[in-house]
Coordinates of C-alpha atoms in Angstrom, one line a residue:
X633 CA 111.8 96.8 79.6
X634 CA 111.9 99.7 82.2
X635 CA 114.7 100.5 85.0
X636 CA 114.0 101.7 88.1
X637 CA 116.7 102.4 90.8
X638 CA 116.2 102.1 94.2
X639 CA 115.3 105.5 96.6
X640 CA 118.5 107.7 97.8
X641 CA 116.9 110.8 99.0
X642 CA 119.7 112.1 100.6
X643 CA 121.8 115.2 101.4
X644 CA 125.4 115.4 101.5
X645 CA 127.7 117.7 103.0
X646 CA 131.6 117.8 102.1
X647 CA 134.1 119.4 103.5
X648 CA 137.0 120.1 100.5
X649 CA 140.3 121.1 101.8
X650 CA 142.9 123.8 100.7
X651 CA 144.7 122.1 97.6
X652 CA 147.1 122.6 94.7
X653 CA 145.8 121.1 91.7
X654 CA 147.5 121.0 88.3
X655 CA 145.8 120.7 85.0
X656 CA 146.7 119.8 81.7
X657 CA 144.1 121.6 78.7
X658 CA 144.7 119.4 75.8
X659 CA 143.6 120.8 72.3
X660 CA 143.2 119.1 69.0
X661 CA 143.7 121.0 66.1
X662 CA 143.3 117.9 63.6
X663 CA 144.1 114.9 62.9
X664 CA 144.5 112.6 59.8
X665 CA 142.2 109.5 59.1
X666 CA 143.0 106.1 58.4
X667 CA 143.8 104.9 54.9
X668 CA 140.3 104.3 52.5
X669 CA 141.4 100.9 52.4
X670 CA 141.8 100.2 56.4
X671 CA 138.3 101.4 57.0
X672 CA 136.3 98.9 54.9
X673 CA 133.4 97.5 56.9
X674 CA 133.9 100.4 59.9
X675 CA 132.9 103.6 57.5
X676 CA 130.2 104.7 59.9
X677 CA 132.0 104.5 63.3
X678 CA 133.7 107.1 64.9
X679 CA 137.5 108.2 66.1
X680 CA 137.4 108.3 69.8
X681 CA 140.5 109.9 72.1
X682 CA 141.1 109.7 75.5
X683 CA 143.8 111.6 76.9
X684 CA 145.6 110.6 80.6
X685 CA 147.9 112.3 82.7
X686 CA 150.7 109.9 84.7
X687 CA 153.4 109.5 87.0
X688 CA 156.7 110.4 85.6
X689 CA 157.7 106.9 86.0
X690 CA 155.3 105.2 82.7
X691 CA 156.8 104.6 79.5
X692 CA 154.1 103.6 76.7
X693 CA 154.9 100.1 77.3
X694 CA 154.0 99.6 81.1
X695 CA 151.2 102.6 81.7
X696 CA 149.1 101.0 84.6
X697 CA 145.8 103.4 83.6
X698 CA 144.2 102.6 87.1
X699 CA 147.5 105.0 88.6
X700 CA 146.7 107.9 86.2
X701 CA 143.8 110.4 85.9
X702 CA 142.1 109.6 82.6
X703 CA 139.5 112.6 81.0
X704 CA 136.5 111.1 79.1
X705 CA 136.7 109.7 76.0
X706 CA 136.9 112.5 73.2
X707 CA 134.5 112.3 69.9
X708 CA 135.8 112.6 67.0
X709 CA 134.9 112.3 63.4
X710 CA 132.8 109.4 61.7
X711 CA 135.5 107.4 59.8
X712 CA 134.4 107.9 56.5
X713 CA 134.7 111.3 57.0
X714 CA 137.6 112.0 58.1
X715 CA 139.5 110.9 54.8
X716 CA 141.9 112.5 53.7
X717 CA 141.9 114.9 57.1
X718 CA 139.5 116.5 59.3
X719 CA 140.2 119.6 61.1
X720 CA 139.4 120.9 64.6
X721 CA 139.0 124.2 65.9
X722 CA 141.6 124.1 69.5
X723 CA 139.6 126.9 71.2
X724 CA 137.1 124.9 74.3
X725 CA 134.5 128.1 73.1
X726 CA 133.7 125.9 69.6
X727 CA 133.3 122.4 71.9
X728 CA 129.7 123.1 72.6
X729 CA 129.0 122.9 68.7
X730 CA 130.7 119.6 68.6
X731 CA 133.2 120.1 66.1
X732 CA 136.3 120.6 68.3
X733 CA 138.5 117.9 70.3
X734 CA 139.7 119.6 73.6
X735 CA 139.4 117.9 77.0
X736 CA 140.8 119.3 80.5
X737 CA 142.7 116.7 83.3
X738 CA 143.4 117.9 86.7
X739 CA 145.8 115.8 88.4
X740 CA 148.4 116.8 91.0
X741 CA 150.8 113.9 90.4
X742 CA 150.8 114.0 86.6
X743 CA 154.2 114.6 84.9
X744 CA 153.3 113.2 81.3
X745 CA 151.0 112.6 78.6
X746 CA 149.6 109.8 77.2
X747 CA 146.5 109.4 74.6
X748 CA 144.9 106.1 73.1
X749 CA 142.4 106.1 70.2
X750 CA 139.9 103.4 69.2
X751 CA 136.9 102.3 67.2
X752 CA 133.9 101.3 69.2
X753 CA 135.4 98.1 71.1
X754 CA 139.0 98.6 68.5
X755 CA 141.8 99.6 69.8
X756 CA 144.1 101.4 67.0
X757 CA 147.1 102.7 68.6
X758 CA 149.5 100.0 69.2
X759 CA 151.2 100.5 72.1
X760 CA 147.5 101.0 73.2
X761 CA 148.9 104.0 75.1
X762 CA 151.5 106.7 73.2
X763 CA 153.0 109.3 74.9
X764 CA 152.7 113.1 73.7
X765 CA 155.1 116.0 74.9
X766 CA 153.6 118.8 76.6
X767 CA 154.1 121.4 75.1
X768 CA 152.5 125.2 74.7
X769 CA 153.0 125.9 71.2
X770 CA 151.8 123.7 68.5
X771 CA 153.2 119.9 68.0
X772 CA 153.0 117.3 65.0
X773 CA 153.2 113.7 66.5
X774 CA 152.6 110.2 64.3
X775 CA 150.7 107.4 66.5
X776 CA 151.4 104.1 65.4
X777 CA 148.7 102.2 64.8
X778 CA 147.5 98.1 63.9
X779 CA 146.5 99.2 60.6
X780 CA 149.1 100.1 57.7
X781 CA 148.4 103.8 58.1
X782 CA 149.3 106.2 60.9
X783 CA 147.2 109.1 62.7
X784 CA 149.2 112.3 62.4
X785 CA 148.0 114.4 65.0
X786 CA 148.8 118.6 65.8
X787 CA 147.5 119.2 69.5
X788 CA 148.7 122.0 71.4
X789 CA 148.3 121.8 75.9
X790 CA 148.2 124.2 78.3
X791 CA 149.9 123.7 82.1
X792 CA 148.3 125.5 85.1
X793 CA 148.6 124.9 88.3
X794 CA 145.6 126.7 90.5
X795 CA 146.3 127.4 94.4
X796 CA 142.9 127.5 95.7
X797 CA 141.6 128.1 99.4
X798 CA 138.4 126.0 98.6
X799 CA 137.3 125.3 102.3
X800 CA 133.5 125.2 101.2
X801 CA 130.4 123.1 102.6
X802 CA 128.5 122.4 99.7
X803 CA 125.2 120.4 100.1
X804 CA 124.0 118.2 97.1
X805 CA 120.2 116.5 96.8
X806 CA 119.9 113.9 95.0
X807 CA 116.9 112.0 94.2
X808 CA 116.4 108.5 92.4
X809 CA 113.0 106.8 91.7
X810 CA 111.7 104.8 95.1
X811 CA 109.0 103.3 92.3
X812 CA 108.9 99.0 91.7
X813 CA 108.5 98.9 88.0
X814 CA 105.3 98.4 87.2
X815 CA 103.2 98.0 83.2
X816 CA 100.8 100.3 82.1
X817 CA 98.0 98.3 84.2
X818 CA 99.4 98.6 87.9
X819 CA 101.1 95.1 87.9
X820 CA 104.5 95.1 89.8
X821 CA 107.6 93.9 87.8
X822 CA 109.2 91.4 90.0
X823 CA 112.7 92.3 89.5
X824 CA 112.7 95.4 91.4
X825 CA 114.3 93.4 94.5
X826 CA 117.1 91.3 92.4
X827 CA 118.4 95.1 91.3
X828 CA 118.5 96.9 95.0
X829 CA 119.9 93.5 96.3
X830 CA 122.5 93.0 93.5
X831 CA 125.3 95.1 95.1
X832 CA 125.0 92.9 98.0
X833 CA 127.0 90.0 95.1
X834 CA 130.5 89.8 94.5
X835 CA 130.0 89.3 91.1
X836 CA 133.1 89.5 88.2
X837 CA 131.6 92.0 85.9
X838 CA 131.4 91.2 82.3
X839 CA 134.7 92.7 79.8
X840 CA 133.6 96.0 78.3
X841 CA 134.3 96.5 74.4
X842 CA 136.2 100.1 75.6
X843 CA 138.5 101.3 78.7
X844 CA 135.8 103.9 80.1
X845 CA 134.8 104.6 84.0
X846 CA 132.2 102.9 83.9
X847 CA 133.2 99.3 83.6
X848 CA 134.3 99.3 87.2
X849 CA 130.4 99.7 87.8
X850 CA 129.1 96.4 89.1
X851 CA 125.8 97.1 90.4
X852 CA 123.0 99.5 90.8
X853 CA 124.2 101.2 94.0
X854 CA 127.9 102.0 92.2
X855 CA 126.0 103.4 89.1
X856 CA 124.3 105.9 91.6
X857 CA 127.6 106.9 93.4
X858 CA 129.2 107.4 89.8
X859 CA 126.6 109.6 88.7
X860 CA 126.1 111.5 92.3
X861 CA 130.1 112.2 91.7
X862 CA 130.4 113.4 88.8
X863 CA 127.0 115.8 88.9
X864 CA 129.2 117.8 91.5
X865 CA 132.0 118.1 89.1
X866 CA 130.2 118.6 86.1
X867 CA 128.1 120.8 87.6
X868 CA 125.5 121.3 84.3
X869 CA 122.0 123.0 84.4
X870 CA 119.7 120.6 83.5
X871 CA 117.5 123.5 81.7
X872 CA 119.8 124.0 79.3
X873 CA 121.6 120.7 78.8
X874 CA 123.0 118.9 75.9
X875 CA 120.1 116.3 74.5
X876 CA 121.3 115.9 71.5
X877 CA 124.6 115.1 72.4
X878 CA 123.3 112.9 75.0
X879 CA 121.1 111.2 72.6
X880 CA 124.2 110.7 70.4
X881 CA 126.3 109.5 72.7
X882 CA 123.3 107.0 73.9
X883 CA 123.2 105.5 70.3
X884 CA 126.8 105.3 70.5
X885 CA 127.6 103.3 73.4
X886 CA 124.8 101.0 72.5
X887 CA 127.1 100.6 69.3
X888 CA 129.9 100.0 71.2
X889 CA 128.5 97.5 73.5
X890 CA 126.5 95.5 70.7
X891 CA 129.7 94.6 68.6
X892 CA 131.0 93.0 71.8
X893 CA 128.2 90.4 71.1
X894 CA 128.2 90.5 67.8
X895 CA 125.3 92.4 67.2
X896 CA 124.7 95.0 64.1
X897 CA 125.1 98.4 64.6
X898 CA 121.9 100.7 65.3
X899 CA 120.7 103.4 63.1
X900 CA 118.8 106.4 64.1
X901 CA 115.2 106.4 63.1
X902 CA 113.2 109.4 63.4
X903 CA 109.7 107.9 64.1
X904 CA 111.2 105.7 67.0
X905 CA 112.5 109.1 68.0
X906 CA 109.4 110.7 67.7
X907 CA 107.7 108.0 69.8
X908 CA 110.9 108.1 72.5
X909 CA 110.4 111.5 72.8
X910 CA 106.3 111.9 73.1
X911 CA 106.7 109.0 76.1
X912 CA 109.3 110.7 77.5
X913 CA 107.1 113.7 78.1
X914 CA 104.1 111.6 79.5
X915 CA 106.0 110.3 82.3
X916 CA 107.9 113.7 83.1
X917 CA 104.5 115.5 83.0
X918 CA 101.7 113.1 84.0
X919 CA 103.1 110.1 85.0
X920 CA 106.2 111.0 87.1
X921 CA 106.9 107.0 87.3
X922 CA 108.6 104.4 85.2
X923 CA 105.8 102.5 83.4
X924 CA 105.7 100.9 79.9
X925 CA 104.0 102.4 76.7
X926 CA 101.2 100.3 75.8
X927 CA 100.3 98.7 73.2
X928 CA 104.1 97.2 73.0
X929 CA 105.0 98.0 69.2
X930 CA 108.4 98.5 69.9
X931 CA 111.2 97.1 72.3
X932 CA 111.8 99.7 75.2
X933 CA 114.5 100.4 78.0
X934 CA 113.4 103.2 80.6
X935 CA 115.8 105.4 82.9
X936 CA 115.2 108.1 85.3
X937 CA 117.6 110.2 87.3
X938 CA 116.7 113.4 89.6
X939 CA 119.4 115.9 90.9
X940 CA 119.8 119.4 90.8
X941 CA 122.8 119.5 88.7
X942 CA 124.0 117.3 86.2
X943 CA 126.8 115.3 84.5
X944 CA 128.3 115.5 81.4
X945 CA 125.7 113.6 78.4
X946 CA 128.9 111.2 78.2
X947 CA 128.7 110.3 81.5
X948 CA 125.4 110.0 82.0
X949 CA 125.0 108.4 78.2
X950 CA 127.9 105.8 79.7
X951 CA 125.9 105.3 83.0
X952 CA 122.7 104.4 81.7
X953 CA 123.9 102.2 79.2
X954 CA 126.1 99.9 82.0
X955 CA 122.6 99.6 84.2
X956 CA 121.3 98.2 81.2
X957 CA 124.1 95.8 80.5
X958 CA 124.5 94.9 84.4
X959 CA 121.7 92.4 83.6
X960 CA 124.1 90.3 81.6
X961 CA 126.2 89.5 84.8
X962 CA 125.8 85.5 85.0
X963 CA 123.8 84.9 82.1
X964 CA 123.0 82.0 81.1
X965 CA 123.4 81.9 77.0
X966 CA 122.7 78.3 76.4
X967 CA 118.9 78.4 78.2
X968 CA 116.1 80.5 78.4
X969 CA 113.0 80.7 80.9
X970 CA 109.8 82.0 80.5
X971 CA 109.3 85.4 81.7
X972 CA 113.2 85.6 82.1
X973 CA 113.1 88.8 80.6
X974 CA 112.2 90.2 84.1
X975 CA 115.6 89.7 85.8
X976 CA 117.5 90.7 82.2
X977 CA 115.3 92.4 79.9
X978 CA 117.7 95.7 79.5
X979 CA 120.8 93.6 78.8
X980 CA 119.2 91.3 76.5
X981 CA 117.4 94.1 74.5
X982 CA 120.6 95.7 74.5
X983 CA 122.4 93.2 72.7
X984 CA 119.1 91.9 70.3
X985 CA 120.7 91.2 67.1
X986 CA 117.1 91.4 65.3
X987 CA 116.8 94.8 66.8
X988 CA 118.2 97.3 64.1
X989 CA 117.0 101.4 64.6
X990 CA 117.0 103.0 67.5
X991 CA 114.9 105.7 68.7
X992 CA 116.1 107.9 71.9
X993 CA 113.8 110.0 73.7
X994 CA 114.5 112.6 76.2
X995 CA 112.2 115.1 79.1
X996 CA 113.4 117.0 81.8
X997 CA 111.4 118.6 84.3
X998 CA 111.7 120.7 87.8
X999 CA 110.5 118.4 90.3
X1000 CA 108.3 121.0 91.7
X1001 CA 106.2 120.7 88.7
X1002 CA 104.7 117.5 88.8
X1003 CA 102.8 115.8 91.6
X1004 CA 103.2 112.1 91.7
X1005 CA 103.2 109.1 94.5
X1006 CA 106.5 108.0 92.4
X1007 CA 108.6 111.6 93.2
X1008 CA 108.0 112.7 96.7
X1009 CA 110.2 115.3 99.0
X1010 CA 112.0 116.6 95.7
X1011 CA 113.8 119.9 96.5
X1012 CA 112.1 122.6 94.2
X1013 CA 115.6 123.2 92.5
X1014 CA 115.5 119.4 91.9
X1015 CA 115.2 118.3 87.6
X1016 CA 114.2 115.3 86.5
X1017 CA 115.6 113.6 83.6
X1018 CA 113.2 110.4 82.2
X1019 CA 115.0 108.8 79.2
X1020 CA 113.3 106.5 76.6
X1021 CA 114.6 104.6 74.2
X1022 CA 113.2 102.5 71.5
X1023 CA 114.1 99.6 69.5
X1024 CA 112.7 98.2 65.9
X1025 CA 112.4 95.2 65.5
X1026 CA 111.5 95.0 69.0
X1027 CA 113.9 92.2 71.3
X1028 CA 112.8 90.5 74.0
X1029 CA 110.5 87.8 72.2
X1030 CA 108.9 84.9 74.0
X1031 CA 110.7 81.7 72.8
X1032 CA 113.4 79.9 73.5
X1033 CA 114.6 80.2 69.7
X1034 CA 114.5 83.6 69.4
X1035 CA 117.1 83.9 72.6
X1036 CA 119.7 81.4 71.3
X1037 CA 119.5 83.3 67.8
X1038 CA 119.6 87.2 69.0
X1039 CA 121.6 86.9 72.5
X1040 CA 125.1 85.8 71.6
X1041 CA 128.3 85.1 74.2
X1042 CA 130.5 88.1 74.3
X1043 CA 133.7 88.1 71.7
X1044 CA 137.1 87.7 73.2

């Protein structure tokens, strides 16, 4: 299935005022694993950290994370790999490689520290949140976890506070597909309408497996302001941006949101990536639109974004995977129509228990070099990103069976 969001050409000017921003650099230099025998069954997930700064006021039993300023999620090492210890470099330089834990949190009312790790939808620490002192020169601290071992970890943060006159009009273009999904043939994809109207429903959104940004995302329209946001404070040149660790962190949160519904965990196959990747570059350079590969070997979910800067590939990883998953919101799990998979093809793909490699593809292209009914007005600065990604066994089958078997309720 294939997901196009509605057209927001648009250009925005913003006016940001003279401020006083703090920031708190925090830096990893390692950390300790779990015990061999608390990891059995979970050897191939990963450590994730996320650091947040708060008022004064929170002790680690009543942090209220919606009052503090929270940085991404930090990736850590694969759980089998990180026994007896795996070590960090603390300098931001070595972050691009991947092999470094060191996140930045600008927050004006911050006063202390907090950080929570977890396991896919797991939460180890217990309290959820622990507190850390700030301090300059290195520091050892234990989190206490739900498991019989502990997570030593030696961090090391840095305090600044930047006085800048940044009275600035900044203009921002941002384009998204104005394209109903159609197949391979021409023929229009019905839900197109059900998507650009969803916002318009005050729907609860369905529990996420982790505590990330996104899961405050209820429809297409909030996905698109997320995104728009965080591509002016990321700022990242599309021609040189991170697909692999986009591509990783794809696979992860599809991982992540899986075990929520008790599905297997994907694994990375190289064909389907070969195959993600080849139709990934006919629709960035012939196709410029969201259309189906044909004949359908595989199970498929399609995104497309335009802008002339990007996020982060954690962001944008997190983003794409919550439009998929926005399908789920009122699904019915004890029935199943014929050619339901129109209104909630993505989620239920998603979520396919059958479904076991996963293949991610990934084009970007200046706007300026393609010429297609699908893109039209694009600034010439404008990039376009076109993400495939493919699924063996493919989901999605026609019958009511196969539905009730491979699209479970989510776990409490």
């Amino acid at each position: 299935m294939s997901l196009s969001l509605p057209l927001a050409l648009f250009s925005l000017i913003l006016i940001l005022p003279t401020t006083d921003t703090k920031s708190i650099t925090v830096s990893v230099r390692q950390y300790t694993g779990l015990k061999r025998s608390d990891i059995h069954g979970l050897e191939n997930q990963y450590y994730y950290f996320q650091f947040c700064s708060c008022p004064k006021t929170f002790t680690e039993r009543n942090v209220q994370v919606n009052k503090c300023v929270c940085a991404d999620a930090q990736k850590g090492k694969k759980l089998d790999d990180s026994i007896p210890q795996a070590r960090f470099f603390s300098s931001s330089l070595n972050c691009g490689t991947g092999s470094c834990i060191n996140t930045k949190i600008e927050n004006e009312q911050g006063e202390k520290l907090f950080v929570k790790v977890f396991i896919g939808s797991t939460i180890l620490t217990s309290p959820e949140y622990q507190m850390l002192p700030v301090r300059t020169t290195k520091s050892d601290v234990i989190l206490r976890t739900k498991k019989s071992s502990k997570i030593r970890i030696t961090y090391s943060t840095d305090v600044k506070e930047d006085n800048e006159k940044a009275s600035r009009t900044e203009i921002e273009k941002v384009q998204w597909s104005n394209s109903i999904l159609r197949d391979v043939n021409g023929g229009a994809l019905d839900f197109f309408s059900r998507l650009t109207n969803q916002k318009k429903k005050d729907h609860k959104v369905p529990s996420l497996p982790s505590n990330t940004d996104v899961k405050h995302l209820s429809n297409i329209g909030a996905i698109k302001n997320y995104l728009f946001s965080k591509s002016k404070v990321d700022k990242i040149d599309p021609a040189r941006y991170d697909i692999p660790s986009l591509k990783e962190w794809l696979v992860s949160y599809h991982n992540v949101y899986r075990s929520k519904h008790n599905a297997p965990a994907l694994i990375v196959d190289p064909v389907l990536e070969s195959r993600g990747k080849r139709w990934a570059d006919e629709l960035a350079y012939h196709r410029g639109c969201l259309v189906h590969e044909q004949p359908r070997t595989y199970g498929e979910n399609l995104f497309f974004f335009g802008a002339r800067h990007l996020p982060s590939p954690q962001t944008l990883a997190a983003a794409i995977i919550q439009s998929f998953y926005l399908e789920g919101i009122g699904y019915n799990y004890s029935s199943w129509k014929p050619m339901s998979f129109f209104k909630t093809g993505h989620f239920t793909q998603l979520i396919w228990k059958d479904s076991r490699k996963i293949g991610v593809g990934v084009s970007i292209v200046k706007s300026s070099s393609i010429r297609s009914p699908c893109v039209s007005g694009g600034s010439p600065n404008m990039y376009l990103i076109f993400v495939v990604v493919k699924y063996d066994p493919a989901g999605n089958m026609e019958s009511h069976k196969a539905y009730l078997n491979n699209v479970e309720r989510p776990v409490a």
